[in-house]
mmCIF file of C-alpha atoms in Angstrom:
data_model
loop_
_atom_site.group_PDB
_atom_site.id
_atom_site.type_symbol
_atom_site.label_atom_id
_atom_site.label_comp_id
_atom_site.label_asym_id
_atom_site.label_seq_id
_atom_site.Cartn_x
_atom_site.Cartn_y
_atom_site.Cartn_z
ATOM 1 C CA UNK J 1 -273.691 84.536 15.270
ATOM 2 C CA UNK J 2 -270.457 83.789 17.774
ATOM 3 C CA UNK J 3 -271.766 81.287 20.596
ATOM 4 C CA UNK J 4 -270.145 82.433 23.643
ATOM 5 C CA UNK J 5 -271.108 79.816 26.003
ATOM 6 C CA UNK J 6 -268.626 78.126 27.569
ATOM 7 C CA UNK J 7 -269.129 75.225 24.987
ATOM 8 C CA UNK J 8 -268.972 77.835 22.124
ATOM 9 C CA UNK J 9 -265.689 79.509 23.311
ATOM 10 C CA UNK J 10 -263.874 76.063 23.442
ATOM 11 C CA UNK J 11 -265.223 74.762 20.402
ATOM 12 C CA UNK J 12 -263.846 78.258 18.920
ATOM 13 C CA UNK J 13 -260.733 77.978 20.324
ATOM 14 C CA UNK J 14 -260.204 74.132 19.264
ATOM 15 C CA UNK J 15 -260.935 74.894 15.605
ATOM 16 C CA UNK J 16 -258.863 78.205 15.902
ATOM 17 C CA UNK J 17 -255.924 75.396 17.492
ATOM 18 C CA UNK J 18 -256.413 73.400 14.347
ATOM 19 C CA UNK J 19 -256.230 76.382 11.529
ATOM 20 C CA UNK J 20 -252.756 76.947 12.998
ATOM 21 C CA UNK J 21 -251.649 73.833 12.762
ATOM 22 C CA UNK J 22 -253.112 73.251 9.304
ATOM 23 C CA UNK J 23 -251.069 76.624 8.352
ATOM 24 C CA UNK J 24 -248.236 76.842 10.497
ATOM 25 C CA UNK J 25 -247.290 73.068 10.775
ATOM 26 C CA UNK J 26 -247.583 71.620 7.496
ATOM 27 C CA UNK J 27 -243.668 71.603 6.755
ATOM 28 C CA UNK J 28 -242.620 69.462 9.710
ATOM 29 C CA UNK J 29 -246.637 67.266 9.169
ATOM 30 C CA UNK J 30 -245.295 66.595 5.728
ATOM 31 C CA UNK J 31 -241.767 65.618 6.993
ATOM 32 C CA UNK J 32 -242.958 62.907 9.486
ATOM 33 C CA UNK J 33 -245.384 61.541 7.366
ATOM 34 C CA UNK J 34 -242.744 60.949 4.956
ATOM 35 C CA UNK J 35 -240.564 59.579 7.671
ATOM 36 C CA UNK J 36 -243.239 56.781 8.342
ATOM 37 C CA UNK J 37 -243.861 55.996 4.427
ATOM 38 C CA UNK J 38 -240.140 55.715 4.298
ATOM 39 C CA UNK J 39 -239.955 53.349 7.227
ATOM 40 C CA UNK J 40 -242.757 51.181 6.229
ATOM 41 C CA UNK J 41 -240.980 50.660 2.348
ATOM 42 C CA UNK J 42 -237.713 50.168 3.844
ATOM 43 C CA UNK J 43 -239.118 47.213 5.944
ATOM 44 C CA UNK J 44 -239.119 49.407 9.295
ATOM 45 C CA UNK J 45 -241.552 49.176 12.055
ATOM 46 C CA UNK J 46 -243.568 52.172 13.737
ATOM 47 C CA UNK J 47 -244.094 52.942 16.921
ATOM 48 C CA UNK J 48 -246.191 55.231 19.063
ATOM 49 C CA UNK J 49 -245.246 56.410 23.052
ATOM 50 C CA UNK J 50 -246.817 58.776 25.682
ATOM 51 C CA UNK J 51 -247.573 59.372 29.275
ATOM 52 C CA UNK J 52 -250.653 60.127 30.711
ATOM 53 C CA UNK J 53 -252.875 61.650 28.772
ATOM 54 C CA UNK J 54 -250.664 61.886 25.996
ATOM 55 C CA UNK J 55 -250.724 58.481 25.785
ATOM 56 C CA UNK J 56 -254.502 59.090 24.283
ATOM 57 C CA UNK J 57 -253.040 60.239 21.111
ATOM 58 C CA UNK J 58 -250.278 57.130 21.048
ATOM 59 C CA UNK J 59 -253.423 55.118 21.263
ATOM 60 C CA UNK J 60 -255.875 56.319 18.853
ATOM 61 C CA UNK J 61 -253.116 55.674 16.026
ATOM 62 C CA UNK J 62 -252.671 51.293 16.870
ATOM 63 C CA UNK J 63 -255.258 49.158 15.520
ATOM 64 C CA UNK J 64 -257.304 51.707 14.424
ATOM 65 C CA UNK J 65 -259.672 51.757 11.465
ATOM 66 C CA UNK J 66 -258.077 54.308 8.905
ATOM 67 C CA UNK J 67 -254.599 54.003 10.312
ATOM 68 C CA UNK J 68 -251.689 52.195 9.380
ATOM 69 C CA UNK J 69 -251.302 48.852 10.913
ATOM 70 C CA UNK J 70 -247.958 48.437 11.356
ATOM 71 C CA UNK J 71 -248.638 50.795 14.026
ATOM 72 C CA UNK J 72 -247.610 49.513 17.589
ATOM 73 C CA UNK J 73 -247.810 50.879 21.406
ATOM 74 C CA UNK J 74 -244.746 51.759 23.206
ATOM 75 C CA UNK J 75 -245.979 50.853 26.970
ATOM 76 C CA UNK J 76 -244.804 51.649 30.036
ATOM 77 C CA UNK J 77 -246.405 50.408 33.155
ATOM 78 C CA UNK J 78 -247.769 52.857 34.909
ATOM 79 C CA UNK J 79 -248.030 55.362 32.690
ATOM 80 C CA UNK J 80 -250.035 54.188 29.821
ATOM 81 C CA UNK J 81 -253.116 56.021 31.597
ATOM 82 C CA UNK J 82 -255.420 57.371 34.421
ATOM 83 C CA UNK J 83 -256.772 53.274 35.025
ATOM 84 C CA UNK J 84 -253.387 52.678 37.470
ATOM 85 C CA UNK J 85 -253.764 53.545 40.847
ATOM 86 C CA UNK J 86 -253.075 56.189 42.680
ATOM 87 C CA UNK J 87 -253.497 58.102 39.358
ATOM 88 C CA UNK J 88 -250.551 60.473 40.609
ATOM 89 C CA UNK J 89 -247.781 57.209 39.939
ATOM 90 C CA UNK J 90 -248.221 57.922 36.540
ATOM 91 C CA UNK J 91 -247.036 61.587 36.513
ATOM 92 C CA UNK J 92 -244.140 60.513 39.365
ATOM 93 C CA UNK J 93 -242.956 58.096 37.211
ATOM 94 C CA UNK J 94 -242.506 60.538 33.962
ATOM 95 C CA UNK J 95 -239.615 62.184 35.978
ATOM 96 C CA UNK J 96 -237.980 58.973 37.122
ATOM 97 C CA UNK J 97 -234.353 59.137 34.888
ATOM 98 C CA UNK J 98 -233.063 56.010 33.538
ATOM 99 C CA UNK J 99 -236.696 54.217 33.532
ATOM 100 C CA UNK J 100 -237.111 55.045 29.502
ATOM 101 C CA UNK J 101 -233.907 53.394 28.831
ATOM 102 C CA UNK J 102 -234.945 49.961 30.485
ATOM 103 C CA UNK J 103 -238.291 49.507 28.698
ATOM 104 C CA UNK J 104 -236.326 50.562 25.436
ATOM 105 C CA UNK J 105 -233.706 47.470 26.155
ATOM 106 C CA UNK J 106 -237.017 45.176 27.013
ATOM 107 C CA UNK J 107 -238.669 46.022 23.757
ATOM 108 C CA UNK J 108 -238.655 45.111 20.183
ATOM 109 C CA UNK J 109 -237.192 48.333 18.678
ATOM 110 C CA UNK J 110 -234.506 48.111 16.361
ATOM 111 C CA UNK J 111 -232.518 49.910 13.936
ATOM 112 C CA UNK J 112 -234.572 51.278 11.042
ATOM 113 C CA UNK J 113 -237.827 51.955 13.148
ATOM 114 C CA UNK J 114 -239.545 54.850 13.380
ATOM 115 C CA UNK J 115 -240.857 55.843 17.269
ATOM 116 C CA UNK J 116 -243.351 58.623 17.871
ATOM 117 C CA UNK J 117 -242.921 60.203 21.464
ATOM 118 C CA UNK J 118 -246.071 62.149 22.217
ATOM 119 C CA UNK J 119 -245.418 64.811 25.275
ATOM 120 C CA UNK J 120 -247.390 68.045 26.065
ATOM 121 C CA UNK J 121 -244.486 69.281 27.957
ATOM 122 C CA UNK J 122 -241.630 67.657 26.653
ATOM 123 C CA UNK J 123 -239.721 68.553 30.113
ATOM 124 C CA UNK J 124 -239.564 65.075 32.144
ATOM 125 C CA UNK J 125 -237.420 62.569 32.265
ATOM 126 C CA UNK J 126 -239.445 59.869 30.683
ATOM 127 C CA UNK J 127 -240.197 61.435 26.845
ATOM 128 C CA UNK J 128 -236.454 63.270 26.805
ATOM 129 C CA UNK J 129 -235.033 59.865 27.549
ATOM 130 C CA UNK J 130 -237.044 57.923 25.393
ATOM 131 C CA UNK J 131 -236.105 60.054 22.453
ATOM 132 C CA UNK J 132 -232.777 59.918 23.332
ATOM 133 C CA UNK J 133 -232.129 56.040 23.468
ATOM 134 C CA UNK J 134 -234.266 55.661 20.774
ATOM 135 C CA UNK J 135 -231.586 57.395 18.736
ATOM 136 C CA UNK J 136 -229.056 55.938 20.267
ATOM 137 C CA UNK J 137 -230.464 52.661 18.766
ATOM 138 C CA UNK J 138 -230.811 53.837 15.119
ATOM 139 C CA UNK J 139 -234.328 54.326 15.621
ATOM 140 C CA UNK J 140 -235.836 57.919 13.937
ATOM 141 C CA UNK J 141 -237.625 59.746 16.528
ATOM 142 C CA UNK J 142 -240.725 62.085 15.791
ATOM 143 C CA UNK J 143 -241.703 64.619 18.834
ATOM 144 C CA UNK J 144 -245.233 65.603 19.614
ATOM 145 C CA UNK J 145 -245.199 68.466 21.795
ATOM 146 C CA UNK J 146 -245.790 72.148 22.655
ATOM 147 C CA UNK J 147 -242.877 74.052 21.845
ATOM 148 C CA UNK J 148 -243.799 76.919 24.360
ATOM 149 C CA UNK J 149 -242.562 74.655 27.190
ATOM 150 C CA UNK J 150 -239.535 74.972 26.043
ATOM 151 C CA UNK J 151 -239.285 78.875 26.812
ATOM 152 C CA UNK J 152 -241.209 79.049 29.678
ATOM 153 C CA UNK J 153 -240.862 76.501 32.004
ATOM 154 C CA UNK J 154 -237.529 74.216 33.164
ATOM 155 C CA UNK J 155 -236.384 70.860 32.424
ATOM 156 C CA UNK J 156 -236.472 68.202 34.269
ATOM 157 C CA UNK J 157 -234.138 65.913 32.606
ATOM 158 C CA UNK J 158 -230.451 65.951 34.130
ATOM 159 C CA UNK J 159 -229.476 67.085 30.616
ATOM 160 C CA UNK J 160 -231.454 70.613 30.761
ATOM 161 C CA UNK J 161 -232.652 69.350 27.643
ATOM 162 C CA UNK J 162 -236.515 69.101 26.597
ATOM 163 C CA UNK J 163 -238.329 66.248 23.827
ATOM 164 C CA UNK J 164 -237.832 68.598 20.685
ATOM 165 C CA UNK J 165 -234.031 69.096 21.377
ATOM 166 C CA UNK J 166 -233.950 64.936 20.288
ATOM 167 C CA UNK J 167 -236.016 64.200 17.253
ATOM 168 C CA UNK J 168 -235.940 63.760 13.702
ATOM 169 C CA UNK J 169 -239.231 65.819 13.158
ATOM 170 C CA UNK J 170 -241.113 68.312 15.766
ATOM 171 C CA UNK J 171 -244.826 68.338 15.485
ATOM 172 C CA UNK J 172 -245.634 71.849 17.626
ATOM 173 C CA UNK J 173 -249.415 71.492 19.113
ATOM 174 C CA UNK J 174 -249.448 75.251 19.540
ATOM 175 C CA UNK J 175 -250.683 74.477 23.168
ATOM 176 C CA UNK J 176 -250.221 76.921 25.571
ATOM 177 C CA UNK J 177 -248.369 76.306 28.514
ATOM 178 C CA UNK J 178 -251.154 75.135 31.357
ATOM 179 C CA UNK J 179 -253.289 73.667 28.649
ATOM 180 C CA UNK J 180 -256.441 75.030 29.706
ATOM 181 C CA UNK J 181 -258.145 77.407 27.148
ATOM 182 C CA UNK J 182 -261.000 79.171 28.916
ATOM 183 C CA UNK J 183 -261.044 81.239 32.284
ATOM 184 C CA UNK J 184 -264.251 82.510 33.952
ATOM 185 C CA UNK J 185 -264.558 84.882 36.861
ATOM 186 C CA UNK J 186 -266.550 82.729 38.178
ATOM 187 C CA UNK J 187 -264.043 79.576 37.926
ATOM 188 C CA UNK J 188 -261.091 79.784 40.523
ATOM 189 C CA UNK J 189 -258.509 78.198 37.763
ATOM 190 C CA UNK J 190 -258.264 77.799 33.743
ATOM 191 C CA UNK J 191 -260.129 75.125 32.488
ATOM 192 C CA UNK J 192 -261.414 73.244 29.080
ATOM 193 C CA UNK J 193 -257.695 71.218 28.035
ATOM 194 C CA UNK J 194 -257.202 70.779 24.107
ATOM 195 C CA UNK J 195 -253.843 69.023 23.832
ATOM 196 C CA UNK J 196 -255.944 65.667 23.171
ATOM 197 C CA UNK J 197 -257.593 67.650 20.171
ATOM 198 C CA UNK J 198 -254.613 69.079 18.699
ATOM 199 C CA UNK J 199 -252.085 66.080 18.997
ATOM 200 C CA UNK J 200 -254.880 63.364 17.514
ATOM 201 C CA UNK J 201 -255.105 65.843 14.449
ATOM 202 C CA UNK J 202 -251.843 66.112 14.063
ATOM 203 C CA UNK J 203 -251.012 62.709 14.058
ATOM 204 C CA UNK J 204 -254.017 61.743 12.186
ATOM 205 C CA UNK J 205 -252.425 64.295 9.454
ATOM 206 C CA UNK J 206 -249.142 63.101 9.302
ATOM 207 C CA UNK J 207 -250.829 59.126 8.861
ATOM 208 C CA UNK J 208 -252.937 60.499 6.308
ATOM 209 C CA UNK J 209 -249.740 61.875 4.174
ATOM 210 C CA UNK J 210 -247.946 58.654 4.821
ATOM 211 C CA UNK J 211 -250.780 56.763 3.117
ATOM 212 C CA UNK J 212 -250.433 59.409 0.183
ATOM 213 C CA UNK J 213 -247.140 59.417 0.164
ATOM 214 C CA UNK J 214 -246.428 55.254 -0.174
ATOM 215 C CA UNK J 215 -249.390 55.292 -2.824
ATOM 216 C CA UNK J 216 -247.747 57.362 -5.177
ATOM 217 C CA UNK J 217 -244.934 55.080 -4.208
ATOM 218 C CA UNK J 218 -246.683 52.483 -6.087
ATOM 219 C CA UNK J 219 -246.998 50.683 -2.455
ATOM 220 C CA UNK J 220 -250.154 49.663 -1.278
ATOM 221 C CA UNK J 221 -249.976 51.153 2.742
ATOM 222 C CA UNK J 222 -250.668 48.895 5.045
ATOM 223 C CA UNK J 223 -254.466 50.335 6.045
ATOM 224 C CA UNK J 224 -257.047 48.566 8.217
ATOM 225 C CA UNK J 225 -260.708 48.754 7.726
ATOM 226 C CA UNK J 226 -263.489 48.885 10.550
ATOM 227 C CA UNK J 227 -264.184 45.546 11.800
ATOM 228 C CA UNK J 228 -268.326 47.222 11.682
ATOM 229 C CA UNK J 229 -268.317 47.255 7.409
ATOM 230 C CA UNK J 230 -268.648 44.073 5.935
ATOM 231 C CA UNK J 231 -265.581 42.568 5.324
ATOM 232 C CA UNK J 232 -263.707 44.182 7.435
ATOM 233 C CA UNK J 233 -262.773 41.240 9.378
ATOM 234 C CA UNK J 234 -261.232 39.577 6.558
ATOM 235 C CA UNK J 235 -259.157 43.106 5.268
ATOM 236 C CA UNK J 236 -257.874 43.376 8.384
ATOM 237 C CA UNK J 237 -256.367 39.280 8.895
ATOM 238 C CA UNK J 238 -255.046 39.229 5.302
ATOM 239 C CA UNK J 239 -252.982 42.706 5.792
ATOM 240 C CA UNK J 240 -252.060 41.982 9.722
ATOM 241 C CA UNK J 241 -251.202 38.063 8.395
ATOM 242 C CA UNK J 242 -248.796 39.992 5.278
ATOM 243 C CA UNK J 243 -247.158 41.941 8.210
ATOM 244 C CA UNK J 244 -246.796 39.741 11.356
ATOM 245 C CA UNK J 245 -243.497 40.228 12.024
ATOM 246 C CA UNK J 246 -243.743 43.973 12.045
ATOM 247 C CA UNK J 247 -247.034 43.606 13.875
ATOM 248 C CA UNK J 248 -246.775 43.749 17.818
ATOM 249 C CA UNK J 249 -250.495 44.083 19.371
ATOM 250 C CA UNK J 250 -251.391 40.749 18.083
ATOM 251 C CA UNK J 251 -249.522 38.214 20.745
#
């Protein structure tokens, strides 16, 4: 029997997000997560960026149990998330042009390393620029973001141009524009967001094939446990000890 309470009808509409990208995005899923196993056995670092609340996908992938360590946060101050104040810097800040390309110059990316660039819009200045320099740098660029943007709303980079114009690989959330999947007569505007759903799945499926991928490499990927088995503790130091200088999070 359908539940169609409000929790129901999201819940529906989450796993209905997640069949579409199991079916519809499993060419480009495949693609990045080969671009990371690739980067990692070429001696590459990874990286992970977003804004806002799509910096909540950036940060479930660094230091996580399950996930690859090499893994390392792309910050910007002020946007990381909702904890600076006023809240509403953060989203001014996405459309400031030219602020990507100074943190890019003040970090450790180089040639060779792979960035992730997580943006539900892909339309501000911030994620368009930071794919862009990253490029410009050698670096391989994979986009996280909702394709639908694209054709219904306007850039707001001074190129016209939007995230997936820039990168290597496009990972499509299948959001729709607004990100709000439920509407009641009752409730004045759409409600019940599910980027954060879709964009940790799809990232969490593209680490997965990496892992795959460099094991039938014959490489041993770079995997942390939980610090809450036993052992875990001592996993962890002897893998981020193998990789320090690829390692960021640690100093």
């Amino acid at each position: 029997m359908s539940d169609r309470t409000p929790a129901g009808q999201f819940l529906d509409a989450a796993i209905d997000l997640l069949q579409r990208i199991r079916d519809e995005e499993a060419g480009p899923v495949a693609a990045a997560g080969t671009l990371l196993a690739d980067t990692v056995a070429d001696g590459g670092r990874l990286f992970a960026f977003g804004a806002g609340h799509s910096s909540l996908a950036a940060q479930d992938l660094v230091y996580r149990a399950g996930g690859l360590a090499l893994m390392n946060l792309l910050t910007v101050p002020g946007v990381v998330g909702v904890d600076v104040r006023p809240a509403t810097l953060g989203s001014a800040l996405e459309r400031v042009d030219g602020l990507a390309g100074v943190v890019l110059e003040s970090s450790p990316l180089r040639a060779g390393d792979a960035l992730i660039v997580v943006s539900l819009s892909g339309r501000n200045a911030l994620p368009v620029e930071m794919a862009v320099k990253a490029r410009e740098l050698g670096v391989k660029v994979i986009g996280v973001t909702s394709v639908a943007y694209a054709a219904q709303t306007t850039s707001r980079h001074s190129s016209g141009t939007f995230l997936k114009d820039h990168c290597d690989v496009v990972l499509d959330s299948r959001i729709a524009v607004g990100d709000a999947e439920l509407t009641l007569d009752s409730v004045p505007a759409p409600f019940a967001p599910a980027s954060t759903v879709a964009t940790t799945a799809l990232l969490q499926a593209v680490v997965a094939t990496a892992a795959a991928v460099l094991a039938d490499r014959g490489i041993e990927p770079p995997l942390l446990r939980s610090g809450n088995v036993d052992g875990g503790h001592e996993w962890n130091a002897r893998v981020m000890d193998r990789y320090a200088d690829r390692i960021f999070y640690r100093h």
